[in-house]
């Protein structure tokens, strides 16, 4: 552990004195705005947002036409993923600002707040889907009739296609 104290003896020659490589405050340790890594992450997130918009629209239309509550719920889930993409873009942009006087170690903690926000959105979406499903089951239980709207609507193929596209994306 002589390299921790800064002394350079022959026993620490394998370390080669490269302490900055392990320093989280070193500029090379972070991906700042405008860097190649930041730009790639941003592109991937924008691509994911576009896919989520298309999937949400496809699932909602197919679910509405076929009467499939599962597809409509999946459309809501795709919208929550879209909202998560927006949160990620905003938070990553804020977190990747370089250190300054007020934030000498950067703003990496914003990522934790963003993660909590995304988790909250997903939990709220799950709660909404669960509430809707429970309401439908209660209606069925009280009425005693379960309609097969997917086959009765004539749009079962659209529902199946939306499911396949969702699985492949």
mmCIF file of N, CA, C and O in Angstrom, residues 48-49 52-53 56 59 72-88 117-126 129:
data_model
loop_
_atom_site.group_PDB
_atom_site.id
_atom_site.type_symbol
_atom_site.label_atom_id
_atom_site.label_comp_id
_atom_site.label_asym_id
_atom_site.label_seq_id
_atom_site.Cartn_x
_atom_site.Cartn_y
_atom_site.Cartn_z
ATOM 1 N N UNK A 48 -34.561 5.180 -29.103
ATOM 2 C CA UNK A 48 -35.506 4.466 -28.247
ATOM 3 C C UNK A 48 -36.801 5.238 -28.068
ATOM 4 O O UNK A 48 -37.897 4.652 -28.059
ATOM 5 N N UNK A 49 -36.706 6.546 -27.949
ATOM 6 C CA UNK A 49 -37.911 7.377 -27.807
ATOM 7 C C UNK A 49 -38.772 7.291 -29.069
ATOM 8 O O UNK A 49 -40.001 7.162 -28.985
ATOM 9 N N UNK A 52 -40.499 3.975 -29.127
ATOM 10 C CA UNK A 52 -41.587 3.935 -28.142
ATOM 11 C C UNK A 52 -42.824 4.692 -28.615
ATOM 12 O O UNK A 52 -43.951 4.271 -28.356
ATOM 13 N N UNK A 53 -42.642 5.802 -29.328
ATOM 14 C CA UNK A 53 -43.787 6.537 -29.889
ATOM 15 C C UNK A 53 -44.515 5.657 -30.900
ATOM 16 O O UNK A 53 -45.749 5.527 -30.871
ATOM 17 N N UNK A 56 -46.246 2.691 -29.127
ATOM 18 C CA UNK A 56 -47.425 3.113 -28.364
ATOM 19 C C UNK A 56 -48.595 3.370 -29.300
ATOM 20 O O UNK A 56 -49.733 2.945 -29.020
ATOM 21 N N UNK A 59 -49.815 -0.079 -30.785
ATOM 22 C CA UNK A 59 -50.510 -0.887 -29.779
ATOM 23 C C UNK A 59 -51.855 -0.287 -29.410
ATOM 24 O O UNK A 59 -52.840 -1.014 -29.223
ATOM 25 N N UNK A 72 -53.869 -2.233 -25.027
ATOM 26 C CA UNK A 72 -53.994 -0.843 -24.572
ATOM 27 C C UNK A 72 -53.102 -0.615 -23.353
ATOM 28 O O UNK A 72 -52.432 0.417 -23.238
ATOM 29 N N UNK A 73 -53.052 -1.602 -22.458
ATOM 30 C CA UNK A 73 -52.160 -1.501 -21.297
ATOM 31 C C UNK A 73 -50.705 -1.480 -21.738
ATOM 32 O O UNK A 73 -49.887 -0.741 -21.177
ATOM 33 N N UNK A 74 -50.382 -2.266 -22.763
ATOM 34 C CA UNK A 74 -49.013 -2.275 -23.269
ATOM 35 C C UNK A 74 -48.668 -0.948 -23.940
ATOM 36 O O UNK A 74 -47.524 -0.493 -23.885
ATOM 37 N N UNK A 75 -49.670 -0.306 -24.565
ATOM 38 C CA UNK A 75 -49.450 1.029 -25.136
ATOM 39 C C UNK A 75 -49.126 2.027 -24.025
ATOM 40 O O UNK A 75 -48.237 2.871 -24.177
ATOM 41 N N UNK A 76 -49.829 1.910 -22.904
ATOM 42 C CA UNK A 76 -49.536 2.783 -21.751
ATOM 43 C C UNK A 76 -48.119 2.536 -21.250
ATOM 44 O O UNK A 76 -47.404 3.484 -20.886
ATOM 45 N N UNK A 77 -47.696 1.284 -21.256
ATOM 46 C CA UNK A 77 -46.340 0.960 -20.830
ATOM 47 C C UNK A 77 -45.312 1.568 -21.786
ATOM 48 O O UNK A 77 -44.282 2.091 -21.355
ATOM 49 N N UNK A 78 -45.597 1.527 -23.088
ATOM 50 C CA UNK A 78 -44.683 2.147 -24.057
ATOM 51 C C UNK A 78 -44.614 3.660 -23.851
ATOM 52 O O UNK A 78 -43.552 4.262 -23.997
ATOM 53 N N UNK A 79 -45.743 4.272 -23.496
ATOM 54 C CA UNK A 79 -45.729 5.710 -23.206
ATOM 55 C C UNK A 79 -44.915 6.005 -21.945
ATOM 56 O O UNK A 79 -44.220 7.016 -21.873
ATOM 57 N N UNK A 80 -45.005 5.116 -20.960
ATOM 58 C CA UNK A 80 -44.191 5.332 -19.757
ATOM 59 C C UNK A 80 -42.710 5.180 -20.091
ATOM 60 O O UNK A 80 -41.872 5.886 -19.533
ATOM 61 N N UNK A 81 -42.380 4.271 -21.011
ATOM 62 C CA UNK A 81 -40.987 4.161 -21.466
ATOM 63 C C UNK A 81 -40.549 5.432 -22.176
ATOM 64 O O UNK A 81 -39.405 5.869 -22.039
ATOM 65 N N UNK A 82 -41.460 6.038 -22.947
ATOM 66 C CA UNK A 82 -41.156 7.301 -23.618
ATOM 67 C C UNK A 82 -40.878 8.397 -22.588
ATOM 68 O O UNK A 82 -39.915 9.157 -22.718
ATOM 69 N N UNK A 83 -41.709 8.460 -21.562
ATOM 70 C CA UNK A 83 -41.486 9.443 -20.505
ATOM 71 C C UNK A 83 -40.150 9.187 -19.808
ATOM 72 O O UNK A 83 -39.412 10.122 -19.490
ATOM 73 N N UNK A 84 -39.818 7.922 -19.615
ATOM 74 C CA UNK A 84 -38.523 7.581 -19.018
ATOM 75 C C UNK A 84 -37.381 8.035 -19.917
ATOM 76 O O UNK A 84 -36.361 8.536 -19.425
ATOM 77 N N UNK A 85 -37.542 7.893 -21.237
ATOM 78 C CA UNK A 85 -36.509 8.371 -22.171
ATOM 79 C C UNK A 85 -36.308 9.880 -22.043
ATOM 80 O O UNK A 85 -35.176 10.365 -22.064
ATOM 81 N N UNK A 86 -37.404 10.621 -21.907
ATOM 82 C CA UNK A 86 -37.309 12.083 -21.756
ATOM 83 C C UNK A 86 -36.574 12.424 -20.460
ATOM 84 O O UNK A 86 -35.682 13.276 -20.438
ATOM 85 N N UNK A 87 -36.944 11.738 -19.372
ATOM 86 C CA UNK A 87 -36.273 11.975 -18.081
ATOM 87 C C UNK A 87 -34.781 11.665 -18.213
ATOM 88 O O UNK A 87 -33.927 12.424 -17.744
ATOM 89 N N UNK A 88 -34.458 10.573 -18.877
ATOM 90 C CA UNK A 88 -33.054 10.193 -19.049
ATOM 91 C C UNK A 88 -32.296 11.262 -19.830
ATOM 92 O O UNK A 88 -31.181 11.642 -19.459
ATOM 93 N N UNK A 117 -36.998 8.914 -10.489
ATOM 94 C CA UNK A 117 -38.117 9.415 -11.292
ATOM 95 C C UNK A 117 -38.621 8.355 -12.262
ATOM 96 O O UNK A 117 -39.829 8.153 -12.411
ATOM 97 N N UNK A 118 -37.706 7.670 -12.930
ATOM 98 C CA UNK A 118 -38.090 6.620 -13.868
ATOM 99 C C UNK A 118 -38.800 5.487 -13.123
ATOM 100 O O UNK A 118 -39.836 4.980 -13.582
ATOM 101 N N UNK A 119 -38.285 5.106 -11.968
ATOM 102 C CA UNK A 119 -38.931 4.054 -11.172
ATOM 103 C C UNK A 119 -40.332 4.469 -10.753
ATOM 104 O O UNK A 119 -41.272 3.663 -10.790
ATOM 105 N N UNK A 120 -40.505 5.730 -10.386
ATOM 106 C CA UNK A 120 -41.823 6.229 -9.989
ATOM 107 C C UNK A 120 -42.802 6.166 -11.155
ATOM 108 O O UNK A 120 -43.962 5.764 -10.988
ATOM 109 N N UNK A 121 -42.342 6.544 -12.343
ATOM 110 C CA UNK A 121 -43.204 6.485 -13.538
ATOM 111 C C UNK A 121 -43.628 5.039 -13.806
ATOM 112 O O UNK A 121 -44.801 4.767 -14.082
ATOM 113 N N UNK A 122 -42.692 4.106 -13.728
ATOM 114 C CA UNK A 122 -43.015 2.703 -13.996
ATOM 115 C C UNK A 122 -43.970 2.136 -12.943
ATOM 116 O O UNK A 122 -44.893 1.381 -13.278
ATOM 117 N N UNK A 123 -43.778 2.505 -11.688
ATOM 118 C CA UNK A 123 -44.680 2.038 -10.637
ATOM 119 C C UNK A 123 -46.077 2.617 -10.838
ATOM 120 O O UNK A 123 -47.083 1.914 -10.687
ATOM 121 N N UNK A 124 -46.162 3.892 -11.202
ATOM 122 C CA UNK A 124 -47.468 4.515 -11.454
ATOM 123 C C UNK A 124 -48.161 3.853 -12.644
ATOM 124 O O UNK A 124 -49.380 3.608 -12.608
ATOM 125 N N UNK A 125 -47.406 3.547 -13.691
ATOM 126 C CA UNK A 125 -47.990 2.865 -14.854
ATOM 127 C C UNK A 125 -48.501 1.480 -14.463
ATOM 128 O O UNK A 125 -49.611 1.090 -14.846
ATOM 129 N N UNK A 126 -47.703 0.752 -13.716
ATOM 130 C CA UNK A 126 -48.132 -0.573 -13.260
ATOM 131 C C UNK A 126 -49.391 -0.469 -12.400
ATOM 132 O O UNK A 126 -50.307 -1.287 -12.519
ATOM 133 N N UNK A 129 -52.371 0.172 -14.761
ATOM 134 C CA UNK A 129 -52.740 -1.048 -15.481
ATOM 135 C C UNK A 129 -53.418 -2.029 -14.530
ATOM 136 O O UNK A 129 -54.437 -2.646 -14.874
#
